[in-house]
Coordinates of C-alpha atoms and ligand atoms in Angstrom, one line a residue:
M1 CA 0.0 0.0 0.0
K2 CA 1.0 3.6 -0.5
V3 CA 1.5 5.6 2.7
F4 CA 1.9 9.3 3.0
S5 CA 2.4 11.5 6.1
G6 CA 3.8 14.9 7.0
I7 CA 5.2 16.7 9.9
R8 CA 5.5 20.4 10.5
P9 CA 9.0 21.7 11.1
S10 CA 7.9 24.0 13.9
G11 CA 10.5 23.7 16.6
Q12 CA 10.9 20.8 19.1
L13 CA 9.1 17.6 18.6
H14 CA 7.5 16.0 21.6
I15 CA 6.4 12.6 22.8
G16 CA 2.9 13.2 21.5
N17 CA 4.3 13.5 18.0
Y18 CA 6.3 10.4 18.6
L19 CA 3.6 8.2 20.0
G20 CA 0.9 9.6 17.7
A21 CA 2.8 9.7 14.4
M22 CA 6.5 9.0 14.2
R23 CA 6.3 5.5 15.8
Q24 CA 3.7 4.5 13.2
W25 CA 5.8 5.8 10.3
I26 CA 8.8 3.7 11.5
K27 CA 6.6 0.6 11.7
L28 CA 4.8 1.1 8.4
Q29 CA 8.0 1.6 6.4
E30 CA 8.7 -2.1 7.0
I31 CA 5.6 -3.3 5.1
H32 CA 4.5 -0.5 2.8
D33 CA 5.7 2.0 0.2
C34 CA 6.1 5.1 2.4
I35 CA 6.5 8.8 1.6
F36 CA 7.3 11.1 4.4
C37 CA 7.5 14.8 4.1
I38 CA 8.6 17.8 6.1
V39 CA 5.8 20.2 5.4
D40 CA 7.4 23.6 5.6
L41 CA 4.6 25.3 3.6
H42 CA 2.2 24.2 6.4
A43 CA 4.6 25.6 9.0
I44 CA 4.3 29.2 7.7
T45 CA 0.5 29.3 8.1
T46 CA 0.9 30.5 11.7
P47 CA 3.4 33.2 12.9
Y48 CA 7.0 32.0 12.5
D49 CA 10.5 33.3 12.3
P50 CA 11.9 33.1 8.8
G51 CA 15.5 33.0 10.2
E52 CA 14.7 29.8 12.1
L53 CA 12.8 27.9 9.4
Q54 CA 15.8 26.2 7.7
K55 CA 17.2 25.1 11.1
N56 CA 13.8 23.7 12.1
I57 CA 13.6 21.8 8.8
T58 CA 17.1 20.3 9.5
D59 CA 16.2 19.5 13.1
A60 CA 12.9 17.7 12.1
A61 CA 14.8 15.7 9.5
I62 CA 17.4 14.7 12.1
I63 CA 14.9 13.7 14.6
Y64 CA 13.0 11.4 12.2
L65 CA 16.3 9.8 11.1
A66 CA 17.2 9.4 14.8
A67 CA 13.9 7.8 15.5
G68 CA 14.5 5.2 12.8
L69 CA 13.2 6.5 9.5
D70 CA 15.1 4.6 6.9
P71 CA 15.8 6.6 3.7
E72 CA 16.5 3.3 1.9
K73 CA 13.0 2.1 2.6
S74 CA 11.0 5.4 2.5
I75 CA 11.0 8.5 0.4
F76 CA 11.8 11.5 2.7
F77 CA 11.9 15.1 1.4
V78 CA 10.9 18.7 2.0
Q79 CA 7.5 19.8 0.7
S80 CA 8.5 23.2 -0.8
N81 CA 11.1 21.4 -3.0
I82 CA 8.3 19.9 -5.0
E83 CA 6.3 22.8 -6.6
E84 CA 3.5 20.4 -7.5
H85 CA 2.2 20.5 -3.9
S86 CA 1.3 24.2 -4.2
E87 CA 0.1 23.7 -7.8
L88 CA -2.3 20.9 -6.9
A89 CA -3.5 22.7 -3.8
W90 CA -4.5 25.7 -6.0
L91 CA -6.5 23.4 -8.4
L92 CA -8.2 21.5 -5.5
G93 CA -9.2 24.9 -4.0
T94 CA -11.5 25.3 -7.0
I95 CA -13.7 22.4 -6.0
I96 CA -14.0 22.6 -2.2
P97 CA -16.6 25.0 -0.7
V98 CA -15.3 27.6 1.7
G99 CA -17.9 26.4 4.3
D100 CA -16.1 23.0 4.5
L101 CA -12.9 24.8 5.5
L102 CA -14.5 27.1 8.0
R103 CA -15.9 24.2 10.0
M104 CA -12.5 22.5 10.5
T105 CA -11.7 22.3 14.2
Q106 CA -8.0 23.2 13.8
Y107 CA -8.9 26.3 11.9
K108 CA -11.5 27.3 14.5
E109 CA -9.1 26.7 17.4
K110 CA -6.0 28.3 15.8
S111 CA -7.8 31.4 14.4
Q112 CA -9.2 32.0 17.9
E113 CA -5.8 31.6 19.5
L114 CA -4.3 34.0 17.0
R115 CA -7.0 36.5 17.5
K116 CA -5.4 39.0 15.0
S117 CA -7.0 38.4 11.7
P118 CA -6.3 34.8 10.6
K119 CA -4.8 34.5 7.2
A120 CA -6.2 32.7 4.1
G121 CA -3.2 30.3 4.3
L122 CA -4.5 29.0 7.7
L123 CA -8.0 28.5 6.2
N124 CA -6.5 26.8 3.1
Y125 CA -4.2 24.5 5.2
P126 CA -6.4 21.4 4.7
I127 CA -6.4 21.9 0.9
L128 CA -2.6 21.8 0.8
M129 CA -2.7 18.8 3.1
A130 CA -5.1 17.1 0.7
A131 CA -2.8 18.0 -2.2
D132 CA 0.1 16.3 -0.3
I133 CA -1.8 13.1 0.1
L134 CA -3.5 12.9 -3.3
L135 CA -0.4 13.9 -5.3
Y136 CA 1.1 10.5 -4.4
Q137 CA -2.1 8.5 -4.6
A138 CA -1.7 7.6 -1.0
E139 CA -4.1 5.0 0.4
L140 CA -3.0 5.2 4.1
V141 CA -2.3 8.3 6.1
P142 CA -0.8 7.8 9.6
V143 CA -1.5 10.8 11.8
G144 CA -2.6 11.6 15.4
K145 CA -6.3 12.1 16.2
D146 CA -6.2 15.9 15.7
Q147 CA -5.5 15.4 12.0
Q148 CA -8.3 12.9 11.3
Q149 CA -10.7 15.6 10.2
H150 CA -8.3 16.9 7.6
V151 CA -7.8 13.4 6.2
E152 CA -11.5 13.0 5.9
L153 CA -11.7 16.3 4.1
A154 CA -9.0 15.0 1.7
R155 CA -11.3 12.0 1.0
E156 CA -14.1 14.4 0.3
I157 CA -12.0 16.4 -2.1
A158 CA -10.9 13.2 -3.9
R159 CA -14.5 12.1 -4.1
K160 CA -15.6 15.4 -5.5
F161 CA -12.8 15.5 -8.0
N162 CA -13.3 11.9 -9.2
R163 CA -17.0 12.6 -9.7
K164 CA -16.5 15.8 -11.6
F165 CA -13.5 14.9 -13.8
G166 CA -13.4 11.1 -13.8
K167 CA -11.6 8.6 -11.5
T168 CA -8.2 10.1 -10.8
F169 CA -7.4 9.8 -7.1
E170 CA -7.2 6.9 -4.7
M171 CA -9.3 7.3 -1.6
P172 CA -7.0 7.9 1.3
E173 CA -7.7 6.2 4.7
V174 CA -6.7 7.6 8.0
F175 CA -4.5 5.4 10.1
L176 CA -4.7 6.0 13.8
P177 CA -2.7 4.2 16.4
K178 CA -4.8 2.0 18.7
M179 CA -3.3 3.8 21.7
G180 CA -1.6 7.1 21.8
A181 CA -3.6 8.9 19.1
K182 CA -4.1 11.7 21.5
I183 CA -1.5 12.2 24.2
M184 CA -2.7 14.9 26.6
S185 CA -0.9 17.9 28.0
L186 CA 1.0 17.3 31.3
Q187 CA -0.5 20.5 32.7
N188 CA -4.1 20.1 31.5
P189 CA -5.1 16.5 30.8
R190 CA -8.3 17.6 29.0
K191 CA -6.2 19.3 26.3
K192 CA -3.9 17.6 23.8
M193 CA -0.1 17.8 24.3
A194 CA 1.1 20.6 22.0
K195 CA 4.0 22.9 21.6
S196 CA 1.7 25.9 21.8
E197 CA 0.5 24.9 25.4
G198 CA 3.8 25.9 27.0
K199 CA 7.1 24.1 27.8
E200 CA 5.8 22.5 31.0
S201 CA 3.0 20.8 29.2
Y202 CA 5.1 18.5 27.0
I203 CA 8.2 16.4 27.0
A204 CA 10.4 17.2 24.0
L205 CA 12.3 14.2 22.5
L206 CA 15.5 16.1 23.2
D207 CA 14.7 17.3 26.8
S208 CA 17.6 16.6 29.2
S209 CA 17.1 14.0 31.9
K210 CA 16.8 16.7 34.5
T211 CA 14.0 18.5 32.6
I212 CA 12.2 15.2 32.0
K213 CA 12.2 14.4 35.7
E214 CA 11.0 18.0 36.6
K215 CA 8.2 18.0 34.1
I216 CA 6.9 14.6 35.1
M217 CA 7.0 15.3 38.8
K218 CA 5.1 18.5 38.2
A219 CA 2.5 16.9 35.9
V220 CA -1.1 17.5 37.0
T221 CA -2.7 14.5 38.6
D222 CA -6.2 13.8 40.0
P223 CA -7.8 13.5 43.4
G224 CA -7.3 10.2 45.2
K225 CA -4.1 8.2 45.1
E226 CA -4.7 5.1 43.2
I227 CA -2.8 4.3 40.0
K228 CA -5.8 3.4 37.9
Y229 CA -6.8 4.0 34.3
D230 CA -10.1 5.9 34.4
L231 CA -10.4 8.6 31.7
Q232 CA -13.5 10.2 33.3
R233 CA -12.4 10.5 36.8
K234 CA -8.6 10.3 36.5
P235 CA -7.6 12.0 33.2
G236 CA -4.2 13.0 34.5
I237 CA -3.1 9.6 35.7
S238 CA -4.7 7.9 32.7
N239 CA -2.6 10.0 30.4
L240 CA 0.6 9.2 32.3
L241 CA -0.4 5.5 32.3
T242 CA -0.9 5.6 28.5
I243 CA 2.6 7.1 28.1
Y244 CA 4.0 4.5 30.4
S245 CA 2.3 1.7 28.6
L246 CA 3.5 2.8 25.2
F247 CA 7.1 3.3 26.1
S248 CA 7.4 0.2 28.3
E249 CA 5.3 -2.0 26.0
K250 CA 3.4 -3.3 29.1
S251 CA -0.4 -3.4 29.2
L252 CA -2.3 -0.9 31.4
K253 CA -3.4 -3.8 33.6
E254 CA 0.1 -5.0 34.2
I255 CA 1.2 -1.5 35.2
E256 CA -1.7 -1.0 37.5
K257 CA -0.8 -4.3 39.2
E258 CA 2.8 -3.2 39.5
F259 CA 1.9 0.0 41.2
K260 CA -0.9 -1.3 43.4
G261 CA -0.7 0.2 46.9
K262 CA 1.9 2.7 45.7
G263 CA 1.3 6.4 45.3
Y264 CA 1.5 9.0 42.5
E265 CA 5.1 10.0 43.5
D266 CA 6.5 6.4 43.1
F267 CA 4.7 6.0 39.8
K268 CA 5.9 9.4 38.5
K269 CA 9.5 8.6 39.5
S270 CA 9.3 5.3 37.6
L271 CA 7.8 7.0 34.6
A272 CA 10.5 9.7 34.6
Q273 CA 13.2 7.0 34.7
L274 CA 11.5 5.1 31.9
L275 CA 11.3 8.2 29.7
I276 CA 14.9 9.1 30.4
E277 CA 16.0 5.7 29.4
K278 CA 13.9 5.5 26.2
L279 CA 14.7 9.0 25.0
E280 CA 18.5 8.6 25.5
P281 CA 19.1 6.9 22.1
F282 CA 17.4 9.9 20.3
K283 CA 19.8 12.3 21.9
T284 CA 22.9 10.2 21.0
K285 CA 21.7 9.7 17.4
Q286 CA 20.7 13.3 17.1
K287 CA 24.2 14.5 18.2
E288 CA 25.8 12.2 15.6
L289 CA 23.6 13.3 12.8
S290 CA 23.9 17.0 13.6
K291 CA 27.5 16.7 12.4
K292 CA 26.6 15.1 9.1
E293 CA 25.2 18.0 7.2
E294 CA 26.2 16.7 3.8
Y295 CA 24.7 13.3 4.4
L296 CA 21.4 14.9 5.4
E297 CA 21.3 17.0 2.3
K298 CA 22.0 14.0 0.2
I299 CA 19.1 12.1 1.7
L300 CA 16.6 15.0 1.3
D301 CA 17.7 15.7 -2.3
G302 CA 17.5 12.0 -3.2
G303 CA 14.0 11.9 -1.7
A304 CA 12.9 15.0 -3.6
K305 CA 14.1 13.5 -6.9
K306 CA 12.0 10.3 -6.3
A307 CA 9.0 12.3 -5.1
K308 CA 9.2 14.7 -8.1
V309 CA 8.7 11.8 -10.6
L310 CA 5.5 10.7 -8.9
A311 CA 4.2 14.2 -8.4
Q312 CA 4.7 15.1 -12.0
S313 CA 2.8 12.1 -13.2
T314 CA -0.2 12.9 -11.1
M315 CA -0.1 16.6 -12.1
K316 CA -0.1 15.7 -15.7
E317 CA -3.2 13.6 -15.4
V318 CA -4.9 16.2 -13.2
S319 CA -4.1 19.0 -15.7
Q320 CA -5.4 17.0 -18.6
K321 CA -8.6 16.0 -16.8
M322 CA -9.2 19.7 -15.9
G323 CA -8.7 20.9 -19.4
L324 CA -5.5 22.8 -18.7
I325 CA -3.4 21.0 -21.2
Ligands
LIG401 P1 2.3 18.5 14.2 O1 3.5 18.8 15.2 O2 1.1 19.2 14.6 O3 2.7 18.7 12.8 O4 1.9 17.0 14.3 C1 2.7 16.0 13.7 C2 2.0 14.7 13.9 O5 1.9 14.4 15.3 C3 0.6 14.6 13.4 O6 0.3 13.4 12.9 C4 -0.3 14.8 14.7 O7 -1.5 14.3 14.6 C5 0.6 14.1 15.7 N1 0.4 14.7 17.1 C6 0.5 16.0 17.4 N2 0.2 16.1 18.7 C7 -0.2 14.9 19.2 C8 -0.6 14.5 20.5 N3 -0.7 15.3 21.5 N4 -0.9 13.1 20.6 C9 -0.8 12.3 19.5 N5 -0.4 12.7 18.3 C10 -0.1 14.0 18.1
LIG402 N1 -1.3 18.8 9.1 C1 -0.4 17.8 9.6 C2 -0.1 18.2 11.1 O1 -0.2 19.2 11.5 C3 0.9 17.7 8.8 C4 0.6 17.3 7.4 C5 0.7 18.1 6.3 C6 0.2 16.0 7.0 N2 0.4 17.4 5.2 C7 0.1 16.1 5.6 C8 -0.1 14.8 7.6 C9 -0.4 15.0 4.8 C10 -0.5 13.7 6.9 C11 -0.6 13.8 5.5 O2 0.4 17.3 11.8

């Protein structure tokens, strides 16, 4: 099957990104044809520092390679290197009603956060995302829960296009992890873990051991003292249990049993230790790769060359069907 996914190069990646998306990518590349993209054109839809963008792109590429993305198995490249993404997004914008974009949760949330007049780029974000996916005829799109609605919109766009111009696009399916599709903020377990929620609310993959420990010990928990998975009554502990389970590969039941009779502090200490251990290899790999600028460039250039061939082929078909050539 063809798989496509993207990640925004917007500063530090956190364990939510890892558990919701990156981990899936690494697994899927073993069994499918995968295309993974650093989506810089998406990163500029909210305020950003142009001086930092290239560094953020490099950092994102390094983290993915450190996490196990294998450029021999997957195509890995930077979105803006392939003009066809923007070109197809423009064409798809002509068949999707504005109303469909206005009802997207991410648009509503982000435009409210920004307060100052949200830009058309933010509204059009899901069209570009649909273009990313459809350009490569992807059938499977591994993302976290927050992006599910955008993948559904991509399906809707594909359906509309195929109906209007004849069968052109594959119907992409969202691929959510069974567990970890929505890791919550350490400071507010009713909200998702996100960079925008403040440093205390997430564990970055490159956080130092000291920082990891501090953030976990300060994580918001719930009334009572039992280590028990109960999303309604114990959202804080349930989130920490989910993180523990995914990193330790133990079931929730096993962990509950292990911590029976113990308090939050013991559990948090253990979780901090587990995260420190599991994130250590990222840091080592990251340091190694940071020194290999040329190697990195070669990988991304090679990826872009392969992606270009696929993108051009779809664009030719789309342009023909739409009467542009
Ligand atoms: P972003 O950093 O928003 O570009 O997200 C990159 C990927 O990580 C997307 O597939 C998101 O759905 C996923 N993701 C982001 N935040 C979380 C979270 N808190 N829990 C699970 N997945 C997430
Ligand atoms: N919008 C996604 C996010 O914020 C990133 C993304 C861009 C993406 N294009 C994509 C994900 C295509 C999957 C497929 O996380």
